[in-house]
Coordinates of N, CA and C in Angstrom, one line a residue:
X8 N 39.5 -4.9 -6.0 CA 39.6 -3.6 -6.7 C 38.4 -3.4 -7.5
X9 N 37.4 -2.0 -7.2 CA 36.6 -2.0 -8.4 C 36.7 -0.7 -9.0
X10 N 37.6 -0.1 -8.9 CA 38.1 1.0 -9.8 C 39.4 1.2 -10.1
X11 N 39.8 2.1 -11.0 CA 41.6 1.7 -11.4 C 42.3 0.5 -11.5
X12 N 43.6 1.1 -11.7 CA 44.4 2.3 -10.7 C 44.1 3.3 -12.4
X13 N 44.2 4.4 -11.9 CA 43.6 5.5 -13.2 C 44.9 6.7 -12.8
X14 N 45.4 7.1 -13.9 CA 46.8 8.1 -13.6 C 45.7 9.4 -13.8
X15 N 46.0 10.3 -12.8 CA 45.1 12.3 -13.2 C 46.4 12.7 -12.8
X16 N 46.1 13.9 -13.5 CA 47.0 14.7 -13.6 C 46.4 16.2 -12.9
X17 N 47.5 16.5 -11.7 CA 47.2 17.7 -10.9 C 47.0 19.0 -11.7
X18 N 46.1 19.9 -10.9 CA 46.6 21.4 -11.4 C 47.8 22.2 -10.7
X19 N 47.5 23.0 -11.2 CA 49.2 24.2 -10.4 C 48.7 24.2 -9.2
X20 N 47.6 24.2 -8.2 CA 47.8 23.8 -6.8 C 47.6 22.6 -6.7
X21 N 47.9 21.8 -7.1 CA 48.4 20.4 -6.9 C 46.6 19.7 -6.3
X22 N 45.5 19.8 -6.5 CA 44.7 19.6 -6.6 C 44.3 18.1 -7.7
X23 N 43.4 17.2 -7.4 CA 43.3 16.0 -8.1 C 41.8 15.9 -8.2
X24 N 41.2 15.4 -9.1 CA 39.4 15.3 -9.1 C 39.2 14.0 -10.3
X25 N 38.0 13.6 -9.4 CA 37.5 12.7 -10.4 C 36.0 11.9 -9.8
X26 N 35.2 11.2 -10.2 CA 34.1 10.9 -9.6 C 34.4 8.9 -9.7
X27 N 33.3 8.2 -9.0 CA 32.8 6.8 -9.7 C 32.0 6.9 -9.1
X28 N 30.7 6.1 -9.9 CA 29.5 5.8 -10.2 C 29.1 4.7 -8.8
X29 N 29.2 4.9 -8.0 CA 28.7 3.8 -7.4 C 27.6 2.5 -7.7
X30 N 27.8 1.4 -8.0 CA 26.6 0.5 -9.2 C 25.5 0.3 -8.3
X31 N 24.3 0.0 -9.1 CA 23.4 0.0 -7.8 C 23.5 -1.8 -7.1
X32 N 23.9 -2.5 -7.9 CA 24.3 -3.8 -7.6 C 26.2 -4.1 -6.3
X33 N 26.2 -3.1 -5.8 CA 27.5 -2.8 -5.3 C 27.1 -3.4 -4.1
X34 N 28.3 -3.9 -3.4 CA 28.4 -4.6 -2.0 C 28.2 -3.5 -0.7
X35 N 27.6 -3.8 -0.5 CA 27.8 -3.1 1.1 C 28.9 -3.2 1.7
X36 N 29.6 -1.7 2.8 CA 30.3 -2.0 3.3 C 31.3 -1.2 3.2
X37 N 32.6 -0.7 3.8 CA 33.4 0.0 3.4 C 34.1 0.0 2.2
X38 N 34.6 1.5 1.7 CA 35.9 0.8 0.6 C 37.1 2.5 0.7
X39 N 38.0 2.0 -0.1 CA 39.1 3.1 0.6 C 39.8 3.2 -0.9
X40 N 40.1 4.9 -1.1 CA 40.9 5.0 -2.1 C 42.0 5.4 -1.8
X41 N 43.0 5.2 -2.6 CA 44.5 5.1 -1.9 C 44.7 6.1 -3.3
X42 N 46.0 7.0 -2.4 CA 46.7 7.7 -3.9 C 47.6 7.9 -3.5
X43 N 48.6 7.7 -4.6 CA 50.2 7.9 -4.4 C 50.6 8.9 -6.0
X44 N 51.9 9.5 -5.7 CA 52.8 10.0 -6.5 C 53.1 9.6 -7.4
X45 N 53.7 8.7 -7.9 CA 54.5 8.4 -8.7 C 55.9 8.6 -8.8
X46 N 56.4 9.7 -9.3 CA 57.6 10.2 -9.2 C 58.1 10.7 -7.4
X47 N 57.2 10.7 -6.4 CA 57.3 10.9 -5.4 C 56.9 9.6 -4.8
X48 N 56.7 8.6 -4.0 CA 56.0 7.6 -3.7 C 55.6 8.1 -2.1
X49 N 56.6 9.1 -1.4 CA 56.5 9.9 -0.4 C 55.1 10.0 0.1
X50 N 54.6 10.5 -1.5 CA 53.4 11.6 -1.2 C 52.3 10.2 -1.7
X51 N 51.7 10.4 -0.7 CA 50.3 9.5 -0.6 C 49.8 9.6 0.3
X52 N 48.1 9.1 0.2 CA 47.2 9.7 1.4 C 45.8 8.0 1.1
X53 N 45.3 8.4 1.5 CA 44.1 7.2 1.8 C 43.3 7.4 2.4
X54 N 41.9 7.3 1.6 CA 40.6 7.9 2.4 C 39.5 6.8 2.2
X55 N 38.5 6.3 3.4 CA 37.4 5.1 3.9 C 36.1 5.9 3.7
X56 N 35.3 5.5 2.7 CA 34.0 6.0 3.1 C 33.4 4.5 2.7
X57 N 31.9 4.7 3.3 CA 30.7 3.7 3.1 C 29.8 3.4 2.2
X58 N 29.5 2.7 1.6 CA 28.3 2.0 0.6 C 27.4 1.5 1.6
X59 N 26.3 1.7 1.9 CA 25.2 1.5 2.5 C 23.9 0.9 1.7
X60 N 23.2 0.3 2.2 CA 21.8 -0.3 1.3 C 21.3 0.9 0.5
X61 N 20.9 0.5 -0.6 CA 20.0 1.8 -1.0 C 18.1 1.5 -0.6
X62 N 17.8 3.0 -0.3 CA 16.5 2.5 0.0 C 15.5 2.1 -1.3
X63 N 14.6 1.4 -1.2 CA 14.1 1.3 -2.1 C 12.5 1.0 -1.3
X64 N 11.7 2.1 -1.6 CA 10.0 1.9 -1.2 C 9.2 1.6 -2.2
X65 N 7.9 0.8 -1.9 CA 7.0 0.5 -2.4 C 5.6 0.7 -1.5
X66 N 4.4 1.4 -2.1 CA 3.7 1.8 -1.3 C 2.7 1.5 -1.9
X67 N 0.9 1.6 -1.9 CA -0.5 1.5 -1.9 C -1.1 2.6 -1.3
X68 N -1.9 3.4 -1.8 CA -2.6 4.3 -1.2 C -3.2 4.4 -0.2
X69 N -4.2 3.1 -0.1 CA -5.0 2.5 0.6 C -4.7 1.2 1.1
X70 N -4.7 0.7 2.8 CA -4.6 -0.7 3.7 C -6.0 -1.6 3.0
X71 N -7.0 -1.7 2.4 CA -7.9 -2.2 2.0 C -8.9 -1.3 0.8
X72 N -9.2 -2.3 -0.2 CA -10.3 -1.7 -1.4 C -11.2 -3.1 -1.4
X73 N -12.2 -2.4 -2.2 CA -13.4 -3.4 -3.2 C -13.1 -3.9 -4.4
X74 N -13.6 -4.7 -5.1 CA -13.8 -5.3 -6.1 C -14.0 -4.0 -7.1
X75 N -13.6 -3.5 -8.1 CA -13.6 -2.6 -9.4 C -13.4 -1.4 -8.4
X76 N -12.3 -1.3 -7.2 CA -11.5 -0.2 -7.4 C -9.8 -0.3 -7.7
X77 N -9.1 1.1 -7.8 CA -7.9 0.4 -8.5 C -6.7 0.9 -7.2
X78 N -6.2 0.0 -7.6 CA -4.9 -0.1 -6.3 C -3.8 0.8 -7.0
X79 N -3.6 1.9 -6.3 CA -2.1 2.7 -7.1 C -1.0 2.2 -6.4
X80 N 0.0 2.0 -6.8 CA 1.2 1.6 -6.6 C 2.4 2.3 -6.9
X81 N 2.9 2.8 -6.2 CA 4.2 3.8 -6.1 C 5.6 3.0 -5.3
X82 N 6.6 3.1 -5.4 CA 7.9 3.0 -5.9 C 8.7 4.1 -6.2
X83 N 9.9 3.5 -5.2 CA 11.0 4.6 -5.7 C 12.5 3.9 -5.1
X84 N 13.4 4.2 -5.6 CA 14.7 3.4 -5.7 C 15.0 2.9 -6.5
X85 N 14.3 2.0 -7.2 CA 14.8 1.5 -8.6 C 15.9 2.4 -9.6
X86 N 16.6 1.6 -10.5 CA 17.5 2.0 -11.0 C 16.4 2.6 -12.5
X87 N 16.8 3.5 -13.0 CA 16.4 4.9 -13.6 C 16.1 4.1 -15.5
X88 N 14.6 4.0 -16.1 CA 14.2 4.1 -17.1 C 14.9 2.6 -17.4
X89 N 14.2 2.1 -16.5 CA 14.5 0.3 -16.2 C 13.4 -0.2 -16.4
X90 N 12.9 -1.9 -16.7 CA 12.1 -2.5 -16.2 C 12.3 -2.7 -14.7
X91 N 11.1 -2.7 -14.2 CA 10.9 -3.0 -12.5 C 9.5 -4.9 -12.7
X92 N 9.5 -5.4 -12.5 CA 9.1 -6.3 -11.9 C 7.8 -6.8 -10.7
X93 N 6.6 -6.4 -11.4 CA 5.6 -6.2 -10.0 C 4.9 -7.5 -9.8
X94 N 4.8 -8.0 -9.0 CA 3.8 -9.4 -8.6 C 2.9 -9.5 -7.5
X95 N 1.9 -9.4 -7.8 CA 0.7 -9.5 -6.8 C 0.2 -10.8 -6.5
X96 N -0.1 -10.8 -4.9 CA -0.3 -12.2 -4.7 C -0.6 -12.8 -3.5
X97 N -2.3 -13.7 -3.1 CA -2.7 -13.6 -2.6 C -1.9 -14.2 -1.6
X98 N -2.8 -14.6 -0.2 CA -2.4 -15.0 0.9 C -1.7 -16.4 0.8
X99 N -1.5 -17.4 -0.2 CA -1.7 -18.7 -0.4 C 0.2 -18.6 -1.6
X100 N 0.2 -17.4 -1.4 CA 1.5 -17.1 -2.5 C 1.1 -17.7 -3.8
X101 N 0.1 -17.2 -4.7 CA -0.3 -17.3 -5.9 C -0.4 -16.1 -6.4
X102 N -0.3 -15.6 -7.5 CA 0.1 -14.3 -8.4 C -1.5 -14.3 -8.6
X103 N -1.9 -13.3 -8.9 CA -3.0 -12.9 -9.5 C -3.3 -13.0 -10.7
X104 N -4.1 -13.4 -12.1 CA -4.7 -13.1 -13.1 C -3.6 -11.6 -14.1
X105 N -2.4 -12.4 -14.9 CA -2.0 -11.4 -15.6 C -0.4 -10.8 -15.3
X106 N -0.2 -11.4 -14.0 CA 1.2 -11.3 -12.8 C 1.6 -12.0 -12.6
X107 N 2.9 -12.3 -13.1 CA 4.2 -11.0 -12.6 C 3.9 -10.1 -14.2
X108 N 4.5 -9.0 -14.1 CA 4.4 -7.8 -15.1 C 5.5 -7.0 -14.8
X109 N 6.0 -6.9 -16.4 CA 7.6 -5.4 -16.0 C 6.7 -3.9 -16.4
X110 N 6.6 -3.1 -15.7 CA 6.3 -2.1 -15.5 C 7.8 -0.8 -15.8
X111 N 8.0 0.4 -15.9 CA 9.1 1.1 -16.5 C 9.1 2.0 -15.3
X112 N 10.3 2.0 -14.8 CA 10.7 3.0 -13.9 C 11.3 4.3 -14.9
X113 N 10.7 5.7 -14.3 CA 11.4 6.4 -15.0 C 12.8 7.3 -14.5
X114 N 12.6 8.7 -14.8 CA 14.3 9.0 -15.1 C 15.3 9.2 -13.4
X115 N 14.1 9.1 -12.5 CA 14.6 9.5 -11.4 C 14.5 7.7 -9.9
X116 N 14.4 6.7 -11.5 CA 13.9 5.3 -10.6 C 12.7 5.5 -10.1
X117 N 11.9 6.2 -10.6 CA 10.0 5.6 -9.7 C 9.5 5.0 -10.4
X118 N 8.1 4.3 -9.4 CA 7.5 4.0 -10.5 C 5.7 4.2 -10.1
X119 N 4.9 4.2 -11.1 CA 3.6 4.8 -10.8 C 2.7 3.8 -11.6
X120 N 1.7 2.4 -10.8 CA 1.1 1.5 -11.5 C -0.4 1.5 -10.8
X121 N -1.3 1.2 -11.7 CA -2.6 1.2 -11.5 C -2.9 -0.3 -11.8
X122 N -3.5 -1.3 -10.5 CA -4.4 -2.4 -10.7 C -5.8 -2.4 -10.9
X123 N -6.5 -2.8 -11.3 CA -8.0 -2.5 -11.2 C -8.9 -3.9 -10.5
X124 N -9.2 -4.1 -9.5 CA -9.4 -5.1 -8.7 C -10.7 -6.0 -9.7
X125 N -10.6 -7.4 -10.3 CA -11.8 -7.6 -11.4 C -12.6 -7.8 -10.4
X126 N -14.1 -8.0 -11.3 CA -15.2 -8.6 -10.4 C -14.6 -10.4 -10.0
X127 N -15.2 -10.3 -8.9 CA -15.1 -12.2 -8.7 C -13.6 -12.4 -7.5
X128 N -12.5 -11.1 -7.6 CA -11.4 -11.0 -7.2 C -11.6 -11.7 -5.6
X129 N -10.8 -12.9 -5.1 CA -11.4 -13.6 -3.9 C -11.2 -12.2 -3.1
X130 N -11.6 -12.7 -1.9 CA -11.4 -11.7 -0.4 C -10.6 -11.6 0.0
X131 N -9.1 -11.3 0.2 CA -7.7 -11.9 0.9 C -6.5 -10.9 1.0
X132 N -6.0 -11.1 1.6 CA -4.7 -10.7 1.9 C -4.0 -10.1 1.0
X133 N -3.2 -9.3 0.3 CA -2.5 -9.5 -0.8 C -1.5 -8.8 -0.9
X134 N 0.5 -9.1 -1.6 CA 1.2 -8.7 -1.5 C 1.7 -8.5 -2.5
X135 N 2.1 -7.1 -2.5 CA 2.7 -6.6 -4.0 C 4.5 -6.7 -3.8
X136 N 5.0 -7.1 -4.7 CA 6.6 -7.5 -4.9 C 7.1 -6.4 -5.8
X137 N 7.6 -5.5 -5.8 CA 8.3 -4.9 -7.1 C 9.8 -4.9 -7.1
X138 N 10.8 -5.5 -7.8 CA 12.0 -5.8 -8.0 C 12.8 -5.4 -9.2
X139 N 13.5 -5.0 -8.9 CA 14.4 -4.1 -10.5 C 15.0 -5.4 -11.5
X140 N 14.6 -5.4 -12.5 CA 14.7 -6.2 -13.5 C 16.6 -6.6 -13.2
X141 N 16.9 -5.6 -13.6 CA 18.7 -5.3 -13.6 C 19.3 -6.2 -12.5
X142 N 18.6 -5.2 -11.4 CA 19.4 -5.4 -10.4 C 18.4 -6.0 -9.0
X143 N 18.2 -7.4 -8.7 CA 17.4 -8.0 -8.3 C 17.5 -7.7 -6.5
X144 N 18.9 -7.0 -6.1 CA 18.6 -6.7 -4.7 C 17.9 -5.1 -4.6
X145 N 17.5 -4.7 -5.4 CA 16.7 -3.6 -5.4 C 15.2 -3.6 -5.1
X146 N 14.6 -4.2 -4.1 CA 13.3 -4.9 -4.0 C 12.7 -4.5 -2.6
X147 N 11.2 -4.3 -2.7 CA 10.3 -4.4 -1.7 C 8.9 -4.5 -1.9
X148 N 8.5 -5.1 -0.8 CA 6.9 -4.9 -0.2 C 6.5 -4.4 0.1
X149 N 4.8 -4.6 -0.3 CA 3.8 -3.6 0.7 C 2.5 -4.6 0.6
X150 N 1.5 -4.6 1.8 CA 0.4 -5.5 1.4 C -0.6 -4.4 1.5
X151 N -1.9 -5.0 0.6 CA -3.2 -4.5 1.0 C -4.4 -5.7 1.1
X152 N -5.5 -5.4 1.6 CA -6.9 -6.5 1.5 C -8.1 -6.1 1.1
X153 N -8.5 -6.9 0.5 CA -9.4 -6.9 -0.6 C -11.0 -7.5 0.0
X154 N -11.7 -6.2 0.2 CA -12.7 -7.4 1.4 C -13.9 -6.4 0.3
X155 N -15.2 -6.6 1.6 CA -16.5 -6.1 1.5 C -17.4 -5.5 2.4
X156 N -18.2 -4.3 1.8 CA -18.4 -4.0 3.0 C -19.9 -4.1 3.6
X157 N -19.7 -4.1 4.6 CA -21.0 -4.7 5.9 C -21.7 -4.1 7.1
X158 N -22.7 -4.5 7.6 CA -22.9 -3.6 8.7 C -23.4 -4.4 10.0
X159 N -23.5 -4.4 11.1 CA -23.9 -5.2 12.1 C -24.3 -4.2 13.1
X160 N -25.0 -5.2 14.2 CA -25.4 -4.1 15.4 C -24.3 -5.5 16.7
X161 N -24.4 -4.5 17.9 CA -23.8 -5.0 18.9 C -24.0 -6.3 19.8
X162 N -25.4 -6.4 19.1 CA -25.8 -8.2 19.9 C -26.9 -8.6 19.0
X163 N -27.1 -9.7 19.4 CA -28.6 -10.1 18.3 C -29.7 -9.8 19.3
X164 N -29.6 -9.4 20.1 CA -30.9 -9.7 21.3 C -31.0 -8.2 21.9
X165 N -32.4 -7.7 22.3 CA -31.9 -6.3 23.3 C -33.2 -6.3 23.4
X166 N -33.7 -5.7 24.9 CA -34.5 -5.1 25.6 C -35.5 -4.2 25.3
X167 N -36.7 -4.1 25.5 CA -37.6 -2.9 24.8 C -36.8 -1.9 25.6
X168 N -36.4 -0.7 24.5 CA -35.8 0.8 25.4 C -34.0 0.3 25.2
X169 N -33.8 -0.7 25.2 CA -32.0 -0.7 24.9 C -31.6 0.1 23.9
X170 N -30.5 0.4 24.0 CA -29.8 1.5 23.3 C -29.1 0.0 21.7
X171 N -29.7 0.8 20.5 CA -28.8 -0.5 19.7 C -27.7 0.2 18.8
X172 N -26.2 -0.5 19.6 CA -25.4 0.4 18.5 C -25.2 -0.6 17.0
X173 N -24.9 0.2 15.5 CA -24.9 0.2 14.7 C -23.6 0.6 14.5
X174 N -23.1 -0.4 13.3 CA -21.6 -0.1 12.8 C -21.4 -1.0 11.5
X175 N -20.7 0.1 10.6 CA -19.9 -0.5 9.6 C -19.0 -0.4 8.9
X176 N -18.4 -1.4 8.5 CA -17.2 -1.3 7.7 C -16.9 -1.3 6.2
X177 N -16.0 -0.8 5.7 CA -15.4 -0.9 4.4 C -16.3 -0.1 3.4
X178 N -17.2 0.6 4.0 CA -18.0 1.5 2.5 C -17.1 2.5 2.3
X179 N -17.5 2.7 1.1 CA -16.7 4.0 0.3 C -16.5 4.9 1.0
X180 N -15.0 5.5 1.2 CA -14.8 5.9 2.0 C -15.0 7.5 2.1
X181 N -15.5 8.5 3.3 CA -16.6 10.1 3.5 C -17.4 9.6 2.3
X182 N -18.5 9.0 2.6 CA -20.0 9.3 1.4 C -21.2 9.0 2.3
X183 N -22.2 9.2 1.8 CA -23.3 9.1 2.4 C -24.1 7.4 2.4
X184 N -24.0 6.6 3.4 CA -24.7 5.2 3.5 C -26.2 5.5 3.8
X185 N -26.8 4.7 3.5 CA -28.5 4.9 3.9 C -28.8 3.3 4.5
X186 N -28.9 3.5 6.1 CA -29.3 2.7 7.2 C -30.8 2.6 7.2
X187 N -31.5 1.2 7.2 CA -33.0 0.9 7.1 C -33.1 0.1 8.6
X188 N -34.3 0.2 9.2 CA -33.8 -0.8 10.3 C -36.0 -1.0 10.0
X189 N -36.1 -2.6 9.6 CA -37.0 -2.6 8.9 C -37.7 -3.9 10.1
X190 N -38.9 -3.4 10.4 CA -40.1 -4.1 11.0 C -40.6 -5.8 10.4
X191 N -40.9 -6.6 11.4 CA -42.0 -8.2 10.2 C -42.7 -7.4 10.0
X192 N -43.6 -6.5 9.5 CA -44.2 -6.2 8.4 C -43.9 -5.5 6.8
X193 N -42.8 -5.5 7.3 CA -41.6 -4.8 5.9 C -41.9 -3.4 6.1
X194 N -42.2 -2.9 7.3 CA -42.5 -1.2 7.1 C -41.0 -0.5 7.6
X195 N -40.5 0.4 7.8 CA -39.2 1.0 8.7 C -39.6 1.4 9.5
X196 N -38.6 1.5 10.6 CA -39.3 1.8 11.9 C -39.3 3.7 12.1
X197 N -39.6 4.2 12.7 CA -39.3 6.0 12.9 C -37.8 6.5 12.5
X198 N -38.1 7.7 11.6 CA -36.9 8.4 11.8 C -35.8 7.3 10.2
X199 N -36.7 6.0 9.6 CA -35.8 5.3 8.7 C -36.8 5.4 7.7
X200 N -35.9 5.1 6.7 CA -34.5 5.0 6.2 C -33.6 6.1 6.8
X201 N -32.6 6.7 7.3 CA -31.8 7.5 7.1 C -30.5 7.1 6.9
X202 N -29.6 8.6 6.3 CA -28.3 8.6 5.5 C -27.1 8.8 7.1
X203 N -26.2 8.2 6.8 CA -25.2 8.5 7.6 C -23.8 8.7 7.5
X204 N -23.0 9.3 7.4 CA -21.8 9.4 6.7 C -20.5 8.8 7.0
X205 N -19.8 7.6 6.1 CA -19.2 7.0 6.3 C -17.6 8.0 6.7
X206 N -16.4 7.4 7.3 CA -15.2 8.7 7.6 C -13.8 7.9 6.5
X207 N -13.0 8.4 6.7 CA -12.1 8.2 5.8 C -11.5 7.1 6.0
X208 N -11.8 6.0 7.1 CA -11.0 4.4 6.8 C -12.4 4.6 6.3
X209 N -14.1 4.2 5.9 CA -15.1 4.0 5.6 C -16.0 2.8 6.7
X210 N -15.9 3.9 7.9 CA -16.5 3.4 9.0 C -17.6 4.6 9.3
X211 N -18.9 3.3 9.3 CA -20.0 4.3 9.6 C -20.7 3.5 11.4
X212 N -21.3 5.1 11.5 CA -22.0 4.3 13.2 C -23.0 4.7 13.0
X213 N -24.1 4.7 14.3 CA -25.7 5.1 14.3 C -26.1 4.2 15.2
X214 N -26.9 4.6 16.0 CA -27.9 4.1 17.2 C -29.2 4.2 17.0
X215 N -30.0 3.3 17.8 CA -31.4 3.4 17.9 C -32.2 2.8 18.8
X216 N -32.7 2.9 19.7 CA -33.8 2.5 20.6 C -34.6 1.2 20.1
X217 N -34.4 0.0 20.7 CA -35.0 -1.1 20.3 C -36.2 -0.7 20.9
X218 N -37.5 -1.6 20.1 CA -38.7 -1.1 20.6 C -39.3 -2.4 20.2
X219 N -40.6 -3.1 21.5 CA -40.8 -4.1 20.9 C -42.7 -4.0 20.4
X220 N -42.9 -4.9 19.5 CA -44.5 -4.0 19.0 C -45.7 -5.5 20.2
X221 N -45.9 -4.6 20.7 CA -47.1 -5.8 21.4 C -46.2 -6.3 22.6
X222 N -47.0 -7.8 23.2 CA -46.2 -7.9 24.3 C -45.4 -8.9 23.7
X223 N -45.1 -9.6 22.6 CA -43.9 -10.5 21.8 C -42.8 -9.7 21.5
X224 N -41.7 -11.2 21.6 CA -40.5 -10.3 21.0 C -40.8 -9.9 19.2
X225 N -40.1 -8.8 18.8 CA -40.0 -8.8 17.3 C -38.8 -8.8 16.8
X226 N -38.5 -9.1 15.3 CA -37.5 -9.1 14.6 C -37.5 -8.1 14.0
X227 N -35.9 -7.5 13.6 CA -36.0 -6.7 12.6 C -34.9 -7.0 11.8
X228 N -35.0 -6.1 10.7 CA -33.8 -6.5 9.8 C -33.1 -5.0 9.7
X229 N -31.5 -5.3 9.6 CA -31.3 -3.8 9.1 C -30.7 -4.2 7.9
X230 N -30.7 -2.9 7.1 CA -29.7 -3.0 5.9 C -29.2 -2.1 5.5
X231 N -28.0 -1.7 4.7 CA -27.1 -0.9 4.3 C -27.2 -0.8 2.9
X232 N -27.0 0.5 2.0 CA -26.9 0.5 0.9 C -25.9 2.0 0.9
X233 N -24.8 1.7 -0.3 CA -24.4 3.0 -0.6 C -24.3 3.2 -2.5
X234 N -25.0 3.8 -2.2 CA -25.4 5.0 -3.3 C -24.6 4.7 -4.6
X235 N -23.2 4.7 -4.2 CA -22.2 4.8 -5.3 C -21.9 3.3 -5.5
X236 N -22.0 2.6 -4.7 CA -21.3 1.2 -4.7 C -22.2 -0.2 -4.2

């Protein structure tokens, strides 16, 4: 029994009302109210509805960031102007620097948190836990990773006239990278330094024509720099 038995009193069309709160700590599973007369025992009826999981999401804006950017963290299901419970934590199941932390769900159970990734923060994996203080089956995950970003070409080796593709990952994501592709004499080769624009995972590309100086192989170096970071 987790309500009643509670006496109401009909109106002139014999009409009955009343509500319960469903708890957010409540069992899954059917449940049935029964109602009878009293003075009539005749008159009774009985109705089955369901209690279902409640959903509860936790999300990240972003699948991966850098070092001194901040991870937002969103939430919703939690029980309403509650502590919620967040814990971050690397690949190795270690909390981060400052975590676990109760954070405040507000009037409608969400919740809205900002990490700020410190400098030094390892490379890795990382999963955020948020759980309702109250009510501890109210809980979920989300992960994100925490890397750096780089650039590489398609082989170490290529042909005078080979086509060399260029690629990178994890820069800031739509901004302008500036690609050097630099000679043993420390000079750039044609057409470098130039800018290339990273897309919205912060993946940049660019080609160039290996060229070799004389009849020896040469080395070159490339490098990446972005502007903002």
């Amino acid at each position: 029994l987790v309500y009643g038995p509670l006496n109401l009193s009909s109106n002139a069309t014999g009409w009955v009302n009343d509500t319960w709160q469903v708890p957010y700590n409540a069992m899954t599973g059917s449940y049935k109210i029964s109602a009878i007369e009293p003075d009539n025992p005749g008159k009774n009826d009985d109705f089955t509805f369901t209690v279902i999981t409640r959903s509860v999401d936790v999300a990240v804006d972003f699948s991966w960031y850098k070092v001194n950017e901040q991870v937002n963290i969103t939430g919703s299901g939690f029980s309403p102007n509650a502590n919620v419970t967040l814990d971050i934590k690397n690949s190795a199941g270690v909390s981060v620097a400052t975590y676990p932390k109760n954070v405040s769900s507000n009037s409608t159970g969400g919740i809205n948190y900002t990490w700020t990734i410190p400098p030094g923060q390892t490379l890795d994996n990382y999963t955020v836990n948020a759980t309702d203080f109250n009510y501890t089956n109210l809980q979920n995950t989300t992960t994100f990773e925490v890397v750096e970003a780089y650039s590489q070409t398609d082989k170490l080796k290529y042909s005078n006239g080979e086509t060399v593709h260029i690629t990178g990952y994890y820069w800031d994501r739509e901004v302008n990278v500036t690609l050097n592709v630099i000679n043993y004499t420390g000079g750039s080769v044609d057409s470098y330094p130039k800018n290339v624009s990273s897309n919205a995972n912060g993946v940049i590309s660019d080609t160039w024509i290996a060229e070799a100086i004389g009849l020896s192989s040469t080395v070159y170096n490339l490098t990446a720099f972005d502007a903002l970071n």
